[in-house]
Coordinates of C-alpha atoms and ligand atoms in Angstrom, one line a residue:
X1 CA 38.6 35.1 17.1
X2 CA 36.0 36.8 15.3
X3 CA 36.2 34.1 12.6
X4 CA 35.7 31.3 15.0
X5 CA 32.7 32.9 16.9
X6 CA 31.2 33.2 12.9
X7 CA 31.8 29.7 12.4
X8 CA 30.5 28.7 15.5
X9 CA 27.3 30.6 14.7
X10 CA 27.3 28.7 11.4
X11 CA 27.5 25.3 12.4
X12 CA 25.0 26.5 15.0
X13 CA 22.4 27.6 12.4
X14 CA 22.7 24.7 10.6
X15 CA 22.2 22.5 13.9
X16 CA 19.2 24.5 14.6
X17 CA 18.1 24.1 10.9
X18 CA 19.0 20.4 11.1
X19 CA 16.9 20.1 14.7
X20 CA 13.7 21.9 13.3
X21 CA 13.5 19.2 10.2
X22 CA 13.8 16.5 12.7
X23 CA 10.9 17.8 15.0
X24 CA 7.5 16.4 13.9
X25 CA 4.6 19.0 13.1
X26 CA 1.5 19.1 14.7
X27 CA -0.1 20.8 11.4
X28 CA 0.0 17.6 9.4
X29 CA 2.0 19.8 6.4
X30 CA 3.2 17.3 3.4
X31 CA 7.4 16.8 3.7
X32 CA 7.7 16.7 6.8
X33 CA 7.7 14.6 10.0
X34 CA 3.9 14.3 11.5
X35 CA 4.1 14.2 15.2
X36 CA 1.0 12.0 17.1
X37 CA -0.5 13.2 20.4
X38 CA 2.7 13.2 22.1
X39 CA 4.9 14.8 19.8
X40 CA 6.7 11.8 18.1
X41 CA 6.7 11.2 14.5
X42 CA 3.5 9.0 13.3
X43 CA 5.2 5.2 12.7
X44 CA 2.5 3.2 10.8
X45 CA 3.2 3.3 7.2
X46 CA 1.9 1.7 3.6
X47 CA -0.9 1.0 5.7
X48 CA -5.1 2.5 5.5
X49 CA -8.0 4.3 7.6
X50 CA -10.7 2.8 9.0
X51 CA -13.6 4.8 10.8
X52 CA -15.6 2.8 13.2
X53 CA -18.3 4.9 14.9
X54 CA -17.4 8.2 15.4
X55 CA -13.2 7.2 15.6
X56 CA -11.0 6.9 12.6
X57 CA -8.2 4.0 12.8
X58 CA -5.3 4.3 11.1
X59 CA -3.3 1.3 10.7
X60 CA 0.0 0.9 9.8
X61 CA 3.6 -0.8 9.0
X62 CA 5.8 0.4 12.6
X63 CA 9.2 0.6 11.0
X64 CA 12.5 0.4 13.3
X65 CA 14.8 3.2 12.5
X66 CA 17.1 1.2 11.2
X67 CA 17.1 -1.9 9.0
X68 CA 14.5 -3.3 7.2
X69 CA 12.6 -6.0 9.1
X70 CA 9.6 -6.3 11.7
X71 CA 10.7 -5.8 15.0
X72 CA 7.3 -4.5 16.8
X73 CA 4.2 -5.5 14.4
X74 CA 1.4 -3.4 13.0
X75 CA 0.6 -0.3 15.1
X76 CA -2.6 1.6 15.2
X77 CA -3.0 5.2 16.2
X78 CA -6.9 6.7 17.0
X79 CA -8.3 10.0 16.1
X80 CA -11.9 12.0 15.8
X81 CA -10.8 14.4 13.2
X82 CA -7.9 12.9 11.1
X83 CA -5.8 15.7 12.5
X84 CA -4.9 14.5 16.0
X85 CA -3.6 11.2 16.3
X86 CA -3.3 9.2 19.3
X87 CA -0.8 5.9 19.1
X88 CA -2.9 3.0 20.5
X89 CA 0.5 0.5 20.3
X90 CA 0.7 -2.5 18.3
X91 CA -2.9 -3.4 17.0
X92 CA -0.5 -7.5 16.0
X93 CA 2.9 -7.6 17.7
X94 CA 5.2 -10.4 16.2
X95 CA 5.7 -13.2 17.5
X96 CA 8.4 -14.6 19.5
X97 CA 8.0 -18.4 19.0
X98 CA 10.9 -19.5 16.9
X99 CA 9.3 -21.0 13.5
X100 CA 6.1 -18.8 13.8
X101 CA 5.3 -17.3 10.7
X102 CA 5.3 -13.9 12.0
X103 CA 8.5 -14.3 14.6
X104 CA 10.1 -11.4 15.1
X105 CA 12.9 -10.2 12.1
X106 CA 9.9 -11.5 10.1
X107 CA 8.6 -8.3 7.2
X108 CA 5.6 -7.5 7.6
X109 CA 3.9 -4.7 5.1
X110 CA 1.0 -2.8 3.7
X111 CA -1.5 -3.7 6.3
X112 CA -5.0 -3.2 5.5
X113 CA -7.7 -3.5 8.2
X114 CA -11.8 -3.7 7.5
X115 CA -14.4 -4.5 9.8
X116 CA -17.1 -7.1 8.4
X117 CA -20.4 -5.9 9.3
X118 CA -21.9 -10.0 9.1
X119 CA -19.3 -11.2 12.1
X120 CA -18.5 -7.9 13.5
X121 CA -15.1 -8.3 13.3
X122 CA -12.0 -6.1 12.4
X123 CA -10.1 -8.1 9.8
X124 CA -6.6 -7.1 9.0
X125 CA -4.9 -8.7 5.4
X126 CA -1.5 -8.0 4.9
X127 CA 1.9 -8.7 3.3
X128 CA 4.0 -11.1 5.0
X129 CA 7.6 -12.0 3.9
X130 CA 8.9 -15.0 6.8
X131 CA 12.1 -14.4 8.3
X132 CA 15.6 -14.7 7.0
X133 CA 13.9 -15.3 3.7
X134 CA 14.6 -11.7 2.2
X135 CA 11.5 -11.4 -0.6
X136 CA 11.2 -14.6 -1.5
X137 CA 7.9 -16.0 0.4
X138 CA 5.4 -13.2 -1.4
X139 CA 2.9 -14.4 1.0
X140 CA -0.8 -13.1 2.4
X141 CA -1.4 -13.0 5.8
X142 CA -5.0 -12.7 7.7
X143 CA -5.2 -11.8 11.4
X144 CA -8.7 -10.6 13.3
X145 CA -9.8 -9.0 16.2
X146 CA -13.0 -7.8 18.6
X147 CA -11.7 -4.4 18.7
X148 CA -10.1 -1.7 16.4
X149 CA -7.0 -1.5 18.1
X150 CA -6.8 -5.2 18.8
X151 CA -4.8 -6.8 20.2
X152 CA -5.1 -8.7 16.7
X153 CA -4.8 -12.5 16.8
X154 CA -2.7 -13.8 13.8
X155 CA -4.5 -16.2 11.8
X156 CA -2.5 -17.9 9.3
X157 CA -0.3 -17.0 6.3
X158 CA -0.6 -18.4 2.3
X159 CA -0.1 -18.3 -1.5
X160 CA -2.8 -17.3 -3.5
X161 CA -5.5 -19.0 -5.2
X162 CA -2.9 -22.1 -5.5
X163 CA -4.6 -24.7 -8.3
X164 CA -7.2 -22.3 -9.7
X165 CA -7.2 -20.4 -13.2
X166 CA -8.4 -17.0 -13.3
X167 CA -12.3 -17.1 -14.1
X168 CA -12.0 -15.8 -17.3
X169 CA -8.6 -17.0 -18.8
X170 CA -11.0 -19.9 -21.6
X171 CA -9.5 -23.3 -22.5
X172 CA -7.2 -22.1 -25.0
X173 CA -6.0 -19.3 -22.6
X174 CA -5.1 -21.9 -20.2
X175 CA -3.1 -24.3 -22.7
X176 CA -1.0 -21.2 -24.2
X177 CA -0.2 -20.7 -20.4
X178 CA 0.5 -24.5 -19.2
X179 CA 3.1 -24.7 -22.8
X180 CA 5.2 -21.8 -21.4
X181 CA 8.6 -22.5 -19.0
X182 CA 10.2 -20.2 -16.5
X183 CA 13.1 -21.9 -15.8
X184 CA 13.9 -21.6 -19.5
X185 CA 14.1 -17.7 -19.6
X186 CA 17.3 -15.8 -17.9
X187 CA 16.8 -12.5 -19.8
X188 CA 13.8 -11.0 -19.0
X189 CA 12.3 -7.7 -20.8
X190 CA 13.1 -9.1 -24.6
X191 CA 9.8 -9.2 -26.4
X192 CA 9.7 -12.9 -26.4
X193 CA 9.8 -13.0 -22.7
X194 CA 7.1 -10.1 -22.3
X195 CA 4.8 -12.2 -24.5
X196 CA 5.5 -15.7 -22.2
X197 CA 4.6 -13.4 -19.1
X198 CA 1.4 -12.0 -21.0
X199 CA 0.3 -15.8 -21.5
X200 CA 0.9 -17.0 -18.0
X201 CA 4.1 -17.7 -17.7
X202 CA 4.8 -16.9 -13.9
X203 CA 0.6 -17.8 -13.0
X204 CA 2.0 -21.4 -14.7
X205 CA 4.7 -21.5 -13.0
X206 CA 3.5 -21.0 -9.6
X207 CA -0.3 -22.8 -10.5
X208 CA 0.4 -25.8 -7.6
X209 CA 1.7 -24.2 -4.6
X210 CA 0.1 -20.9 -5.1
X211 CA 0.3 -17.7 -6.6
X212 CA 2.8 -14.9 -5.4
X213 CA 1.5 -11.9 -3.0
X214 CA 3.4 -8.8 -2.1
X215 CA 2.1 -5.0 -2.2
X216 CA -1.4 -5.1 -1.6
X217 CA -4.8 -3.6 -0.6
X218 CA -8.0 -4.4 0.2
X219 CA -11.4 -3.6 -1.1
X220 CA -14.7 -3.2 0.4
X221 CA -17.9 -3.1 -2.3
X222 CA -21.0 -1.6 -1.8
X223 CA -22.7 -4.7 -1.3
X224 CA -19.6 -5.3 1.3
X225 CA -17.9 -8.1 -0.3
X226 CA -14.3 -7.8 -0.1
X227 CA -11.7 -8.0 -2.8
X228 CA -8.0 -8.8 -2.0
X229 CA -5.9 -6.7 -4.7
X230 CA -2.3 -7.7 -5.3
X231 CA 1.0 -7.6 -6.9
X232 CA 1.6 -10.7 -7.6
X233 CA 4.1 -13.2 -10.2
X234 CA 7.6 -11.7 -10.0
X235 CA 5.8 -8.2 -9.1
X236 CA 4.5 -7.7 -12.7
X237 CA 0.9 -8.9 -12.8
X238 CA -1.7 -8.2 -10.6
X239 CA -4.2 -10.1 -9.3
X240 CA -8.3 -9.3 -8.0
X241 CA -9.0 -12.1 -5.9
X242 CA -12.6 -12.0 -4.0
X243 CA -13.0 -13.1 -0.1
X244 CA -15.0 -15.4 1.3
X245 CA -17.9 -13.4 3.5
X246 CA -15.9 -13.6 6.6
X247 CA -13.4 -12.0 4.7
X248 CA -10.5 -14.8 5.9
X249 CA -10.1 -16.8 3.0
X250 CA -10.1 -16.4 -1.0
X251 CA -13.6 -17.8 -2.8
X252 CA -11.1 -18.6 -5.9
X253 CA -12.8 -16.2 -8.2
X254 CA -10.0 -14.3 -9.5
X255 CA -8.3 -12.5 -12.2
X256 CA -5.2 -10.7 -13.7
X257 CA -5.0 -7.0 -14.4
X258 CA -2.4 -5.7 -16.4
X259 CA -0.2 -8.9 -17.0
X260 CA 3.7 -7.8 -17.2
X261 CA 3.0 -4.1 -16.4
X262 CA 4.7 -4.5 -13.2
X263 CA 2.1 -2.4 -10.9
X264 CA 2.8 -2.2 -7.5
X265 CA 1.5 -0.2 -4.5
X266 CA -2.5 -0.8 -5.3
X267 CA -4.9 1.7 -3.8
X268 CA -8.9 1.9 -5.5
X269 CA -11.8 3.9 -5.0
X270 CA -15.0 4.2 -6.7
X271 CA -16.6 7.5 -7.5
X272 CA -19.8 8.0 -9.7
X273 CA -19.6 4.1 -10.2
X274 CA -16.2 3.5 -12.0
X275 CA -13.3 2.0 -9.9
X276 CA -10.4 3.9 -10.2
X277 CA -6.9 2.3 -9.4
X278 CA -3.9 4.2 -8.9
X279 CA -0.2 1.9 -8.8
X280 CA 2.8 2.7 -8.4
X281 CA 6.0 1.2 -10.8
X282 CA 8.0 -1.0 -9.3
X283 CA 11.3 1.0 -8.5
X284 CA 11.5 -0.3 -4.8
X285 CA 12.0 2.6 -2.4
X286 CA 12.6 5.2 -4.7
X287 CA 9.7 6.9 -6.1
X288 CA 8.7 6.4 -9.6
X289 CA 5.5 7.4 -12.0
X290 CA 1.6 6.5 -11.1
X291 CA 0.0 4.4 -13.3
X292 CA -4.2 4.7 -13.2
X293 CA -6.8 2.6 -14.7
X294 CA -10.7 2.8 -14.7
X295 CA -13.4 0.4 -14.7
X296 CA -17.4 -0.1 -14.4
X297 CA -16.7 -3.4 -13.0
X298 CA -13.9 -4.9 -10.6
X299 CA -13.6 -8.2 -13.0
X300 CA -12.6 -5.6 -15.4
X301 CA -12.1 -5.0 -18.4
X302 CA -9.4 -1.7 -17.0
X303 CA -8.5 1.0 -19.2
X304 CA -4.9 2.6 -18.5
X305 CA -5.4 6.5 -18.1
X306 CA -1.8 8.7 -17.5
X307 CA -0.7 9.5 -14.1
X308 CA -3.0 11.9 -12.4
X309 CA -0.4 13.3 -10.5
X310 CA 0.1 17.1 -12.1
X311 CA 2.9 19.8 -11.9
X312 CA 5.5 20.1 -9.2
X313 CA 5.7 19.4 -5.4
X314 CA 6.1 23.4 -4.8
X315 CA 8.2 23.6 -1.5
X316 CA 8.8 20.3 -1.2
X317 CA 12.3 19.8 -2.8
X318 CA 10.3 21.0 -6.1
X319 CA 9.5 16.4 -6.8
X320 CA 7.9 16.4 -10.1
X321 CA 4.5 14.4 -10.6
X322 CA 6.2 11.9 -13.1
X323 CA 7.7 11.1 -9.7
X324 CA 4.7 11.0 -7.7
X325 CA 6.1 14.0 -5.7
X326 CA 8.9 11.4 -4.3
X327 CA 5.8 9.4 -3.1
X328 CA 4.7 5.7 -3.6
X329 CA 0.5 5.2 -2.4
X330 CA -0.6 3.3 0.3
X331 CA -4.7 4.0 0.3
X332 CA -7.3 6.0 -0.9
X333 CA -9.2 7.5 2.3
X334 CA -12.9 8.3 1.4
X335 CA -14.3 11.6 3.6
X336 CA -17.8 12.0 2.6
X337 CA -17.8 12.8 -0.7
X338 CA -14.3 13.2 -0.9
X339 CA -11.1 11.0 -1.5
X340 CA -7.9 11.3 0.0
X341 CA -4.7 10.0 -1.3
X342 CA -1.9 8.2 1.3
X343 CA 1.3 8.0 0.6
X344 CA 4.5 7.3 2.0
X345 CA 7.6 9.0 1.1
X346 CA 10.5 6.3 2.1
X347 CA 13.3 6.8 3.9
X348 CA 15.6 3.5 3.5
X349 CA 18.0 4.9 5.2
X350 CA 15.4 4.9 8.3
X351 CA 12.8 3.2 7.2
X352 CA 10.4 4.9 10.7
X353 CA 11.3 8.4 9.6
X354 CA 9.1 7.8 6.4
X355 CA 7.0 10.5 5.5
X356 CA 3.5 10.6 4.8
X357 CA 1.8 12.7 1.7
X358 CA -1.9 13.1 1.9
X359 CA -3.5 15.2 -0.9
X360 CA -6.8 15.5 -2.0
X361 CA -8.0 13.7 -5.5
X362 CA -9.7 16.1 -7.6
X363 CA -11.7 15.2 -10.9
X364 CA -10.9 16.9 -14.3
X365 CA -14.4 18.2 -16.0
X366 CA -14.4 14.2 -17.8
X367 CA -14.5 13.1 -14.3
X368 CA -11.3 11.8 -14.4
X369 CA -9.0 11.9 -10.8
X370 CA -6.2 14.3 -10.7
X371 CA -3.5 15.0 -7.8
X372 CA -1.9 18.2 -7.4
X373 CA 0.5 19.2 -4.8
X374 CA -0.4 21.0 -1.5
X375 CA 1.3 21.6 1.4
X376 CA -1.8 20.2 3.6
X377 CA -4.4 17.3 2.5
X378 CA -7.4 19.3 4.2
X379 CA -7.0 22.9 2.9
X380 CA -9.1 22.1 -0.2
X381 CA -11.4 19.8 1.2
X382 CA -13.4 22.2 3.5
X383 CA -14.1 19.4 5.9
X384 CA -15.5 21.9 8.2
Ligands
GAL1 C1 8.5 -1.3 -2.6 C2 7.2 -1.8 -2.0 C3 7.3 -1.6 -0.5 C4 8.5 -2.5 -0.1 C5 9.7 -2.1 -0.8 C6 10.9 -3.0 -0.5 O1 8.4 -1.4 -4.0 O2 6.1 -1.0 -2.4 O3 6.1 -2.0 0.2 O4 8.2 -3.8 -0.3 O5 9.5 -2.1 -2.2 O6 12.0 -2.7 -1.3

């Protein structure tokens, strides 16, 4: 008897234990679930932060708990201090017009809103993948709206820059790229291959009908035009493509960063005039090592710095920085003077349960940004 009332209590304990991780915290603390104004966990994910007067918008992908498709849309939640969020509902809802682009089942990630000051719109850009069609589509999708929390009125969905060379790839450049052939290479990763991809070899291959798009962001200038930053031909290369000043289409002024480096998961930010972007690899779901580069301009040229992720997620099922602390970025938040770092720690298995990491970006005494570990994103920051 007396060991069955000591099991009991065991499997009791470990209930509790179980029930406590599953409750979200109103204290915002990295690794676990973060609950919204009414107590459930926040569902907007590999999405950004927009403040519009004195309210902060956070947009984001709303994940089912299980499988892996768009079911609801892009949700919003509202706050005043970044620390209390209220859900505002689906800022775009899918659609449920058979043949739409975005009809329900459809996949629809990394959603990035920005308001253009010239047509006083909110303008959200985000990844679109059509429905049934697993990956495959690697399209960009533009909706807009009259209000932060919409509703958002979907606008159309495309390839990228389809017909145009990069601005600065010269004549030569572009002949090297038009002699390459996909369809010729099955094994990819030999050094051949890696030097067909660093000529063009997927931008050639997908010149007519348009240029791939998957994880992406978008970026504001000073002098507000708007850059559409993506992951683009097989995932390898990225692409800086500028908007149009209604921010809806692509001018066709573009280029590639980092052919064949395979960086996904884009956030930038500019401090003390250099742009800094921070990538992920391209490991899926499961976390894998930042990449960084820096430049003075956002044509480039970018330099590659390491990781600027640093020691160990302390607490936090002790995730090491070479694995971005089990994270994968979504945006880099600008407060004042300050950056935060978003990320999202994926759960597959339920892709709403997803965690988000917030820490602060420091810089090194070279000025270069570095990410430690803390249990809370505003401890450091001294907001107050
Ligand atoms: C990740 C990407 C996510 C999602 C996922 C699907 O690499 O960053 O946004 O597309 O792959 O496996």
């Amino acid at each position: 008897m007396k060991r069955i009332i000591m099991l009991m209590s065991v499997i009791a304990g470990m209930l509790t234990v179980n029930a406590q991780k599953d409750i979200p915290v109103t204290d915002q603390r990295n690794g676990q679930l973060w609950a919204d104004t009414e107590g459930r966990h926040i569902n907007a994910h590999g999405g950004n932060i927009i403040r519009f007067g004195d309210t902060y918008y956070w947009y984001g992908e709303n994940r089912p708990y299980r499988g892996f498709t768009t079911e609801a849309g892009i949700q919003v939640y509202s706050s005043k201090d970044l620390r209390t969020w209220k859900d505002e509902g689906v800022a775009l809802a899918v659609s449920n017009e058979a043949g739409s682009d975005i009809e329900r089942g459809c996949i629809m990630e990394r959603p990035k809103v920005v308001y253009n000051e010239k047509t006083h719109k909110f303008v959200m850009l985000f990844h679109l993948e059509l429905k049934g069609k697993g990956y495959a589509a690697a399209r960009v999708a533009f909706a807009q709206s009259d209000t932060p929390v919409g509703p958002f009125l979907f606008i159309r969905s495309t390839r990228v820059n389809a017909g145009i060379w990069p601005f600065d790839m010269d004549q030569a450049a572009r002949q090297a790229a038009m002699q390459t052939d996909a369809s010729r290479w099955k094994e990819w990763w030999t050094p051949a291959w890696r030097k067909e991809v660093e000529k063009g070899m997927y931008l050639w291959r997908d010149f007519k009908d348009g240029q791939m798009s998957r994880d992406m962001t978008v970026y504001i200038d000073d002098d507000g035009k708007a850059y559409h930053i993506t992951s683009s031909q097989e995932n390898l290369t990225l692409l800086v493509s500028e908007l149009t000043d209604d921010y809806l289409d692509f001018t066709g002024k573009y280029n590639m960063v980092a052919p064949g480096g395979q960086n996904e998961a884009p956030t930038i930010f500019k401090n003390d005039g250099v742009y800094w972007l921070i990538c992920s690899g391209c490991t899926g779901w499961s976390p894998n090592e930042a990449r960084m580069f820096s430049a003075k301009s956002i044509w480039g040229p970018w330099k590659q710095h390491k990781s600027p992720f640093v020691g160990l997620a302390t607490g936090y099922r002790d995730m090491p920085a070479d694995k971005t602390f089990g994270a994968q970025g979504t945006y880099v938040l600008p407060i004042g003077k300050r950056f935060v770092f978003m990320a999202d720690i994926w759960n597959p298995r339920h892709l709403s349960q997803s965690l988000h990491l917030w820490l602060p970006i420091e810089f090194d005494a070279s000025g270069t940004p570095k990410i430690c570990w803390a249990d809370h994103w505003y401890e450091s920051l001294h907001l107050n």
